[in-house]
């Protein structure tokens, strides 16, 4: 029997814990109390990062981000320059820590049947391919000042299982990117 499970609800046991936090450029979000609004903001940021290409010069990247921001009527909330500055900070961090990317995968879809019959289906926000493996990156956009990386450990463990078992790749690192907090958190 195979049944569909969201990776964040897979129940996979994980020993992953935060190993280090690096402060980077942050996206400032005005205080909003509406959860729907924060989900719209998060989706907008995800869409910009999915469209971002390292070959873009800063001006082009900011213009692309601004178009996406305007299309969802968030111009008064999101600053395109901050959004691009944050992703560029992440890419610089990944290059310094893991080496230059040989390929970058955005919103990489997967479907994988685990040994227990669970069908995991979803998208990995960012895969940073290097010569000797891949780094898993998941974007988290939250309001407030406190990250909760332990909450996402089983989700990231599920992603690692997909990458290593189905993809035959070596997972070099697992990173949560809290763009709205300006934090990169490594899980080990």
XYZ file of N, CA and C in Angstrom:
564
model
N 0.841 -1.175 0.000
C 0.000 0.000 0.000
C 0.891 1.245 0.000
N 0.673 2.120 -0.973
C 1.416 3.369 -1.058
C 0.464 4.515 -0.751
N 0.895 5.422 0.091
C 0.070 6.585 0.401
C 0.924 7.846 0.347
N 0.294 8.917 -0.119
C 0.974 10.186 -0.327
C 1.153 10.932 0.997
N 2.387 11.398 1.202
C 2.708 12.138 2.414
C 3.527 13.362 2.032
N 3.183 14.502 2.607
C 3.993 15.699 2.446
C 5.285 15.476 3.226
N 6.460 15.786 2.650
C 7.717 15.550 3.364
C 7.777 16.180 4.754
N 7.118 17.305 4.945
C 7.144 17.938 6.268
C 6.303 17.178 7.283
N 5.469 16.247 6.818
C 4.614 15.469 7.702
C 4.915 13.972 7.596
N 6.117 13.643 7.144
C 6.485 12.249 6.890
C 6.690 11.434 8.153
N 6.934 12.095 9.280
C 7.186 11.368 10.515
C 8.575 10.752 10.575
N 9.419 11.091 9.628
C 10.781 10.577 9.629
C 11.492 11.098 10.874
N 12.129 10.188 11.582
C 12.903 10.586 12.757
C 14.212 11.196 12.287
N 14.565 12.288 12.903
C 15.778 12.983 12.496
C 16.601 13.388 13.704
N 17.905 13.208 13.567
C 18.833 13.668 14.600
C 19.438 15.012 14.205
N 18.953 15.594 13.106
C 19.505 16.869 12.659
C 19.274 17.952 13.704
N 20.325 18.704 13.961
C 20.275 19.819 14.900
C 21.016 20.998 14.279
N 20.666 22.209 14.680
C 21.412 23.363 14.170
C 22.878 23.269 14.606
N 23.794 23.442 13.659
C 25.217 23.365 13.997
C 25.870 24.738 13.977
N 25.372 25.632 13.149
C 25.897 26.999 13.147
C 24.889 27.922 12.468
N 24.926 29.170 12.883
C 24.063 30.199 12.306
C 24.950 31.324 11.794
N 24.701 31.736 10.568
C 25.449 32.833 9.964
C 24.478 33.962 9.654
N 24.833 35.161 10.080
C 24.002 36.333 9.813
C 24.357 36.885 8.429
N 23.327 37.184 7.640
C 23.508 37.731 6.286
C 22.507 38.855 6.057
N 22.517 39.407 4.841
C 21.539 40.450 4.495
C 20.128 39.947 4.740
N 19.309 40.822 5.248
C 17.960 40.477 5.676
C 16.909 41.197 4.833
N 15.760 40.563 4.693
C 14.592 41.202 4.098
C 13.738 41.711 5.260
N 13.555 43.016 5.343
C 12.758 43.606 6.417
C 11.284 43.581 6.041
N 10.482 43.025 6.921
C 9.037 42.938 6.704
C 8.354 43.778 7.786
N 7.485 44.703 7.387
C 6.756 45.468 8.402
C 5.912 44.530 9.267
N 5.661 44.925 10.481
C 4.836 44.109 11.376
C 3.452 43.902 10.750
N 3.125 42.657 10.525
C 1.812 42.274 9.993
C 1.273 41.168 10.887
N 0.012 41.181 11.158
C -0.585 40.156 12.011
C -1.357 39.117 11.204
N -1.546 39.344 9.939
C -2.364 38.476 9.095
C -1.514 37.348 8.512
N -1.781 36.082 8.902
C -1.030 34.930 8.412
C -1.136 34.770 6.899
N -2.302 35.097 6.346
C -2.470 34.987 4.903
C -1.488 35.930 4.205
N -1.337 37.099 4.756
C -0.403 38.071 4.182
C 1.024 37.525 4.218
N 1.441 36.899 5.325
C 2.801 36.368 5.419
C 2.985 35.213 4.434
N 1.955 34.408 4.221
C 2.084 33.326 3.251
C 2.214 33.897 1.835
N 1.520 34.988 1.560
C 1.647 35.654 0.251
C 3.050 36.217 0.073
N 3.580 36.815 1.127
C 4.942 37.349 1.091
C 5.940 36.221 0.848
N 5.790 35.127 1.588
C 6.691 33.981 1.434
C 6.647 33.396 0.031
N 5.453 33.280 -0.527
C 5.315 32.760 -1.892
C 5.978 33.701 -2.891
N 5.813 34.983 -2.690
C 6.441 35.969 -3.580
C 7.965 35.837 -3.537
N 8.524 35.738 -2.337
C 9.983 35.586 -2.196
C 10.440 34.287 -2.861
N 9.723 33.200 -2.643
C 10.052 31.927 -3.298
C 10.053 32.083 -4.817
N 9.046 32.764 -5.348
C 8.953 32.940 -6.801
C 10.131 33.752 -7.345
N 10.525 34.772 -6.618
C 11.673 35.569 -7.047
C 12.933 34.698 -7.045
N 13.115 33.924 -5.986
C 14.309 33.082 -5.901
C 14.305 31.974 -6.952
N 13.126 31.487 -7.328
C 13.041 30.488 -8.395
C 13.421 31.089 -9.738
N 13.128 32.364 -9.934
C 13.434 33.042 -11.205
C 14.848 33.614 -11.232
N 15.481 33.747 -10.069
C 16.806 34.362 -9.984
C 17.844 33.511 -10.710
N 18.703 34.188 -11.431
C 19.773 33.522 -12.176
C 21.069 34.261 -11.876
N 22.118 33.512 -11.553
C 23.390 34.131 -11.189
C 24.012 34.923 -12.330
N 23.559 34.701 -13.545
C 24.114 35.462 -14.672
C 23.505 36.868 -14.769
N 22.454 37.129 -14.002
C 21.819 38.449 -14.016
C 22.726 39.464 -13.323
N 22.845 40.651 -13.913
C 23.524 41.720 -13.179
C 22.544 42.223 -12.117
N 23.057 42.985 -11.166
C 22.229 43.406 -10.038
C 20.994 44.185 -10.486
N 21.170 45.093 -11.436
C 20.051 45.906 -11.924
C 18.939 45.036 -12.530
N 19.329 44.062 -13.352
C 18.342 43.173 -13.978
C 17.637 42.311 -12.940
N 18.399 41.822 -11.971
C 17.813 40.991 -10.917
C 16.797 41.792 -10.103
N 17.146 43.019 -9.759
C 16.233 43.869 -8.991
C 14.983 44.190 -9.813
N 15.148 44.456 -11.103
C 14.000 44.742 -11.974
C 13.069 43.533 -12.057
N 13.651 42.335 -12.189
C 12.843 41.114 -12.229
C 12.075 40.956 -10.924
N 12.766 41.147 -9.797
C 12.123 41.012 -8.486
C 10.992 42.032 -8.328
N 11.239 43.253 -8.784
C 10.229 44.304 -8.658
C 8.964 43.953 -9.448
N 9.132 43.383 -10.635
C 7.966 42.973 -11.440
C 7.128 41.931 -10.697
N 7.811 40.959 -10.099
C 7.090 39.912 -9.363
C 6.399 40.517 -8.140
N 7.094 41.374 -7.419
C 6.514 42.035 -6.242
C 5.277 42.842 -6.629
N 5.369 43.615 -7.716
C 4.232 44.420 -8.169
C 3.067 43.549 -8.623
N 3.372 42.399 -9.226
C 2.304 41.529 -9.739
C 1.413 40.984 -8.626
N 1.940 40.912 -7.406
C 1.126 40.442 -6.280
C 0.824 41.573 -5.289
N 1.043 42.787 -5.758
C 0.688 43.994 -5.007
C 1.341 44.056 -3.620
N 2.654 43.793 -3.587
C 3.398 43.841 -2.328
C 4.469 44.932 -2.313
N 4.343 45.916 -3.196
C 5.358 46.977 -3.304
C 5.555 47.758 -2.014
N 4.508 47.869 -1.213
C 4.635 48.612 0.041
C 5.230 47.764 1.160
N 5.408 46.472 0.897
C 5.909 45.566 1.938
C 7.311 45.053 1.617
N 7.547 44.657 0.365
C 8.837 44.069 -0.011
C 9.689 45.051 -0.804
N 10.970 45.068 -0.494
C 11.949 45.879 -1.195
C 12.758 44.957 -2.103
N 12.652 45.142 -3.407
C 13.309 44.250 -4.371
C 14.821 44.184 -4.150
N 15.426 45.315 -3.813
C 16.877 45.326 -3.591
C 17.252 44.454 -2.386
N 16.454 44.497 -1.326
C 16.710 43.648 -0.158
C 16.530 42.169 -0.500
N 15.485 41.851 -1.271
C 15.219 40.459 -1.640
C 16.395 39.897 -2.439
N 16.884 40.656 -3.404
C 18.025 40.201 -4.215
C 19.302 40.190 -3.374
N 19.483 41.171 -2.514
C 20.652 41.180 -1.637
C 20.713 39.952 -0.752
N 19.556 39.496 -0.286
C 19.500 38.315 0.574
C 19.898 37.051 -0.192
N 19.362 36.860 -1.392
C 19.702 35.644 -2.143
C 21.169 35.669 -2.566
N 21.675 36.835 -2.888
C 23.097 36.937 -3.241
C 23.977 36.610 -2.035
N 23.547 37.005 -0.844
C 24.279 36.638 0.372
C 24.301 35.123 0.562
N 23.151 34.490 0.331
C 23.085 33.035 0.441
C 24.039 32.384 -0.559
N 24.004 32.826 -1.808
C 24.855 32.229 -2.836
C 26.338 32.429 -2.508
N 26.689 33.586 -1.973
C 28.084 33.827 -1.566
C 28.483 32.865 -0.453
N 27.593 32.691 0.502
C 27.847 31.767 1.610
C 28.068 30.344 1.078
N 27.173 29.893 0.211
C 27.285 28.533 -0.327
C 28.582 28.351 -1.110
N 28.961 29.362 -1.872
C 30.206 29.288 -2.645
C 31.404 29.198 -1.708
N 31.439 30.030 -0.691
C 32.558 30.019 0.258
C 32.642 28.709 1.033
N 31.504 28.197 1.480
C 31.486 27.011 2.339
C 31.605 25.705 1.558
N 30.947 25.614 0.399
C 30.863 24.339 -0.318
C 31.530 24.347 -1.691
N 31.911 25.501 -2.173
C 32.510 25.608 -3.496
C 31.502 26.102 -4.516
N 32.030 26.498 -5.647
C 31.181 27.026 -6.724
C 30.193 25.968 -7.201
N 29.009 26.427 -7.554
C 27.988 25.512 -8.072
C 28.322 25.136 -9.512
N 28.217 23.849 -9.801
C 28.331 23.391 -11.180
C 26.961 23.455 -11.853
N 25.927 23.484 -11.006
C 24.537 23.560 -11.470
C 23.708 24.009 -10.268
N 22.654 24.745 -10.538
C 21.743 25.172 -9.482
C 20.336 24.750 -9.878
N 19.680 24.022 -8.990
C 18.307 23.593 -9.233
C 17.349 24.396 -8.375
N 16.352 25.005 -9.006
C 15.335 25.799 -8.300
C 14.017 25.030 -8.298
N 13.374 24.969 -7.139
C 12.056 24.327 -7.024
C 12.064 22.966 -7.721
N 12.981 22.109 -7.303
C 13.200 20.803 -7.947
C 12.116 19.823 -7.487
N 11.256 19.377 -8.420
C 10.182 18.457 -8.041
C 10.711 17.043 -7.820
N 10.050 16.317 -6.931
C 10.412 14.917 -6.713
C 9.182 14.115 -6.339
N 9.280 12.821 -6.598
C 8.287 11.845 -6.191
C 9.082 10.595 -5.853
N 8.941 10.095 -4.634
C 9.793 9.016 -4.148
C 9.001 8.120 -3.208
N 9.045 6.807 -3.441
C 8.376 5.853 -2.573
C 9.402 5.305 -1.584
N 9.140 5.530 -0.302
C 10.015 5.026 0.758
C 9.765 3.531 0.974
N 10.665 2.881 1.676
C 10.535 1.439 1.934
C 9.249 1.089 2.674
N 8.740 2.015 3.490
C 7.507 1.740 4.247
C 6.243 2.003 3.434
N 6.398 2.359 2.166
C 5.248 2.596 1.301
C 4.808 4.043 1.214
N 5.397 4.920 1.995
C 5.056 6.335 1.898
C 5.533 6.882 0.565
N 4.652 7.603 -0.100
C 5.014 8.318 -1.320
C 5.276 9.762 -0.921
N 6.520 10.163 -1.025
C 6.884 11.552 -0.738
C 6.845 12.321 -2.044
N 6.160 13.427 -2.026
C 6.072 14.251 -3.226
C 6.200 15.710 -2.811
N 6.990 16.446 -3.563
C 7.145 17.853 -3.231
C 8.167 18.518 -4.123
N 8.685 19.630 -3.648
C 9.716 20.396 -4.356
C 10.766 20.833 -3.361
N 12.004 20.707 -3.757
C 13.112 21.203 -2.950
C 13.431 22.603 -3.466
N 13.459 23.566 -2.563
C 13.622 24.966 -2.954
C 14.889 25.205 -3.760
N 16.012 24.682 -3.291
C 17.278 24.931 -3.980
C 18.208 23.749 -3.794
N 18.773 23.280 -4.892
C 19.847 22.285 -4.855
C 21.087 22.954 -5.429
N 22.133 23.002 -4.631
C 23.407 23.612 -4.988
C 24.360 22.463 -5.323
N 24.464 22.142 -6.604
C 25.310 21.037 -7.040
C 26.768 21.486 -7.102
N 27.649 20.656 -6.560
C 29.085 20.912 -6.666
C 29.724 19.677 -7.297
N 31.018 19.718 -7.491
C 31.702 18.586 -8.113
C 31.594 17.310 -7.292
N 31.451 17.434 -5.978
C 31.445 16.227 -5.141
C 30.170 16.029 -4.320
N 29.084 16.633 -4.734
C 27.830 16.421 -4.020
C 26.865 17.574 -4.206
N 25.865 17.593 -3.335
C 24.811 18.599 -3.442
C 24.474 19.122 -2.045
N 24.116 20.396 -1.990
C 23.668 21.017 -0.749
C 22.169 21.267 -0.882
N 21.414 20.829 0.116
C 19.968 21.058 0.164
C 19.715 22.388 0.854
N 18.904 23.230 0.238
C 18.558 24.512 0.850
C 17.037 24.650 0.846
N 16.503 25.003 1.997
C 15.072 25.249 2.101
C 14.869 26.669 2.598
N 13.993 27.407 1.923
C 13.704 28.785 2.292
C 12.606 28.806 3.344
N 12.829 29.562 4.393
C 11.822 29.746 5.439
C 11.630 31.243 5.622
N 10.424 31.692 5.451
C 10.110 33.114 5.616
C 9.103 33.234 6.736
N 9.584 33.738 7.855
C 8.725 33.859 9.021
C 8.726 35.295 9.508
N 7.708 35.612 10.256
C 7.627 36.929 10.865
C 8.132 36.808 12.287
N 8.761 37.825 12.777
C 9.281 37.788 14.129
C 10.788 37.682 14.126
N 11.335 37.288 15.251
C 12.777 37.305 15.422
C 13.383 35.944 15.738
N 12.574 34.885 15.863
C 13.093 33.611 16.331
C 12.901 32.518 15.281
N 14.011 31.904 14.887
C 13.969 30.766 13.973
C 13.715 29.494 14.786
N 13.103 28.507 14.171
C 12.852 27.236 14.829
C 13.319 26.099 13.915
N 14.632 25.950 13.729
C 15.129 24.957 12.770
C 14.786 23.519 13.130
N 14.665 23.193 14.415
C 14.343 21.820 14.810
C 12.985 21.386 14.256
N 12.095 22.343 14.079
C 10.761 22.056 13.547
C 10.834 21.460 12.139
N 11.891 21.770 11.403
C 12.009 21.342 10.009
C 12.967 20.164 9.815
N 13.468 19.588 10.909
C 14.457 18.515 10.808
C 13.929 17.302 10.039
N 12.714 16.853 10.323
C 12.194 15.668 9.625
C 11.955 15.956 8.144
N 11.527 17.168 7.820
C 11.353 17.551 6.414
C 12.696 17.482 5.686
N 13.735 18.036 6.300
C 15.049 18.052 5.658
C 15.647 16.647 5.590
N 15.354 15.820 6.577
C 15.792 14.417 6.544
C 15.116 13.691 5.384
N 13.838 13.994 5.155
C 13.118 13.398 4.025
C 13.763 13.832 2.703
N 14.103 15.105 2.593
C 14.770 15.589 1.386
C 16.108 14.891 1.177
N 16.855 14.733 2.267
C 18.153 14.049 2.150
C 17.948 12.611 1.658
N 16.941 11.924 2.196
C 16.657 10.560 1.767
C 16.335 10.513 0.276
N 15.550 11.459 -0.188
C 15.202 11.519 -1.614
C 16.464 11.718 -2.461
N 17.287 12.674 -2.070
C 18.502 12.997 -2.833
C 19.473 11.825 -2.871
N 19.701 11.200 -1.702
C 20.700 10.143 -1.633
C 20.180 8.810 -2.154
N 18.935 8.456 -1.835
C 18.402 7.158 -2.268
C 17.936 7.170 -3.713
N 17.105 8.132 -4.052
C 16.545 8.184 -5.403
C 17.499 8.845 -6.389
N 18.196 9.866 -5.929
C 19.062 10.629 -6.820
C 20.483 10.109 -6.913
N 20.874 9.244 -5.962
C 22.224 8.707 -5.968
C 23.296 9.763 -5.752
N 22.938 10.846 -5.094
C 23.875 11.942 -4.864
C 24.348 11.945 -3.413
N 25.473 12.570 -3.178
C 25.983 12.758 -1.829
C 25.507 14.111 -1.319
N 24.855 14.097 -0.177
C 24.392 15.344 0.430
C 25.541 15.917 1.259
N 26.069 17.041 0.800
C 27.198 17.691 1.484
C 26.758 18.585 2.624
N 25.539 19.062 2.568
C 25.075 19.969 3.605
C 23.580 20.197 3.521
N 23.031 20.612 4.646
C 21.611 20.933 4.740
C 21.501 22.321 5.362
N 20.830 23.211 4.648
C 20.780 24.620 5.044
C 19.338 25.111 5.049
N 18.981 25.817 6.120
C 17.721 26.555 6.163
C 18.073 28.022 5.994
N 17.397 28.680 5.050
C 17.655 30.094 4.788
C 16.452 30.904 5.218
N 16.597 31.613 6.328
C 15.565 32.496 6.852
C 15.852 33.900 6.324
N 15.380 34.185 5.121
C 15.680 35.467 4.478
C 15.116 36.647 5.261
N 13.952 36.466 5.876
C 13.329 37.562 6.612
C 13.964 37.780 7.981
N 14.813 36.857 8.406
C 15.578 37.030 9.644
C 17.042 37.344 9.355
N 17.450 37.099 8.102
C 18.844 37.290 7.750
C 19.734 36.221 8.351
N 19.253 34.979 8.347
C 20.016 33.880 8.945
C 20.109 32.681 8.016
N 21.300 32.121 7.979
C 21.544 30.840 7.327
C 21.862 29.876 8.447
N 21.069 28.817 8.576
C 21.276 27.851 9.657
C 21.610 26.497 9.046
N 22.779 25.991 9.410
C 23.223 24.662 8.977
C 22.642 23.616 9.924
N 22.166 22.526 9.367
C 21.703 21.394 10.177
C 22.683 20.240 9.963
N 23.050 19.597 11.056
C 23.932 18.410 10.984
C 23.406 17.348 11.914
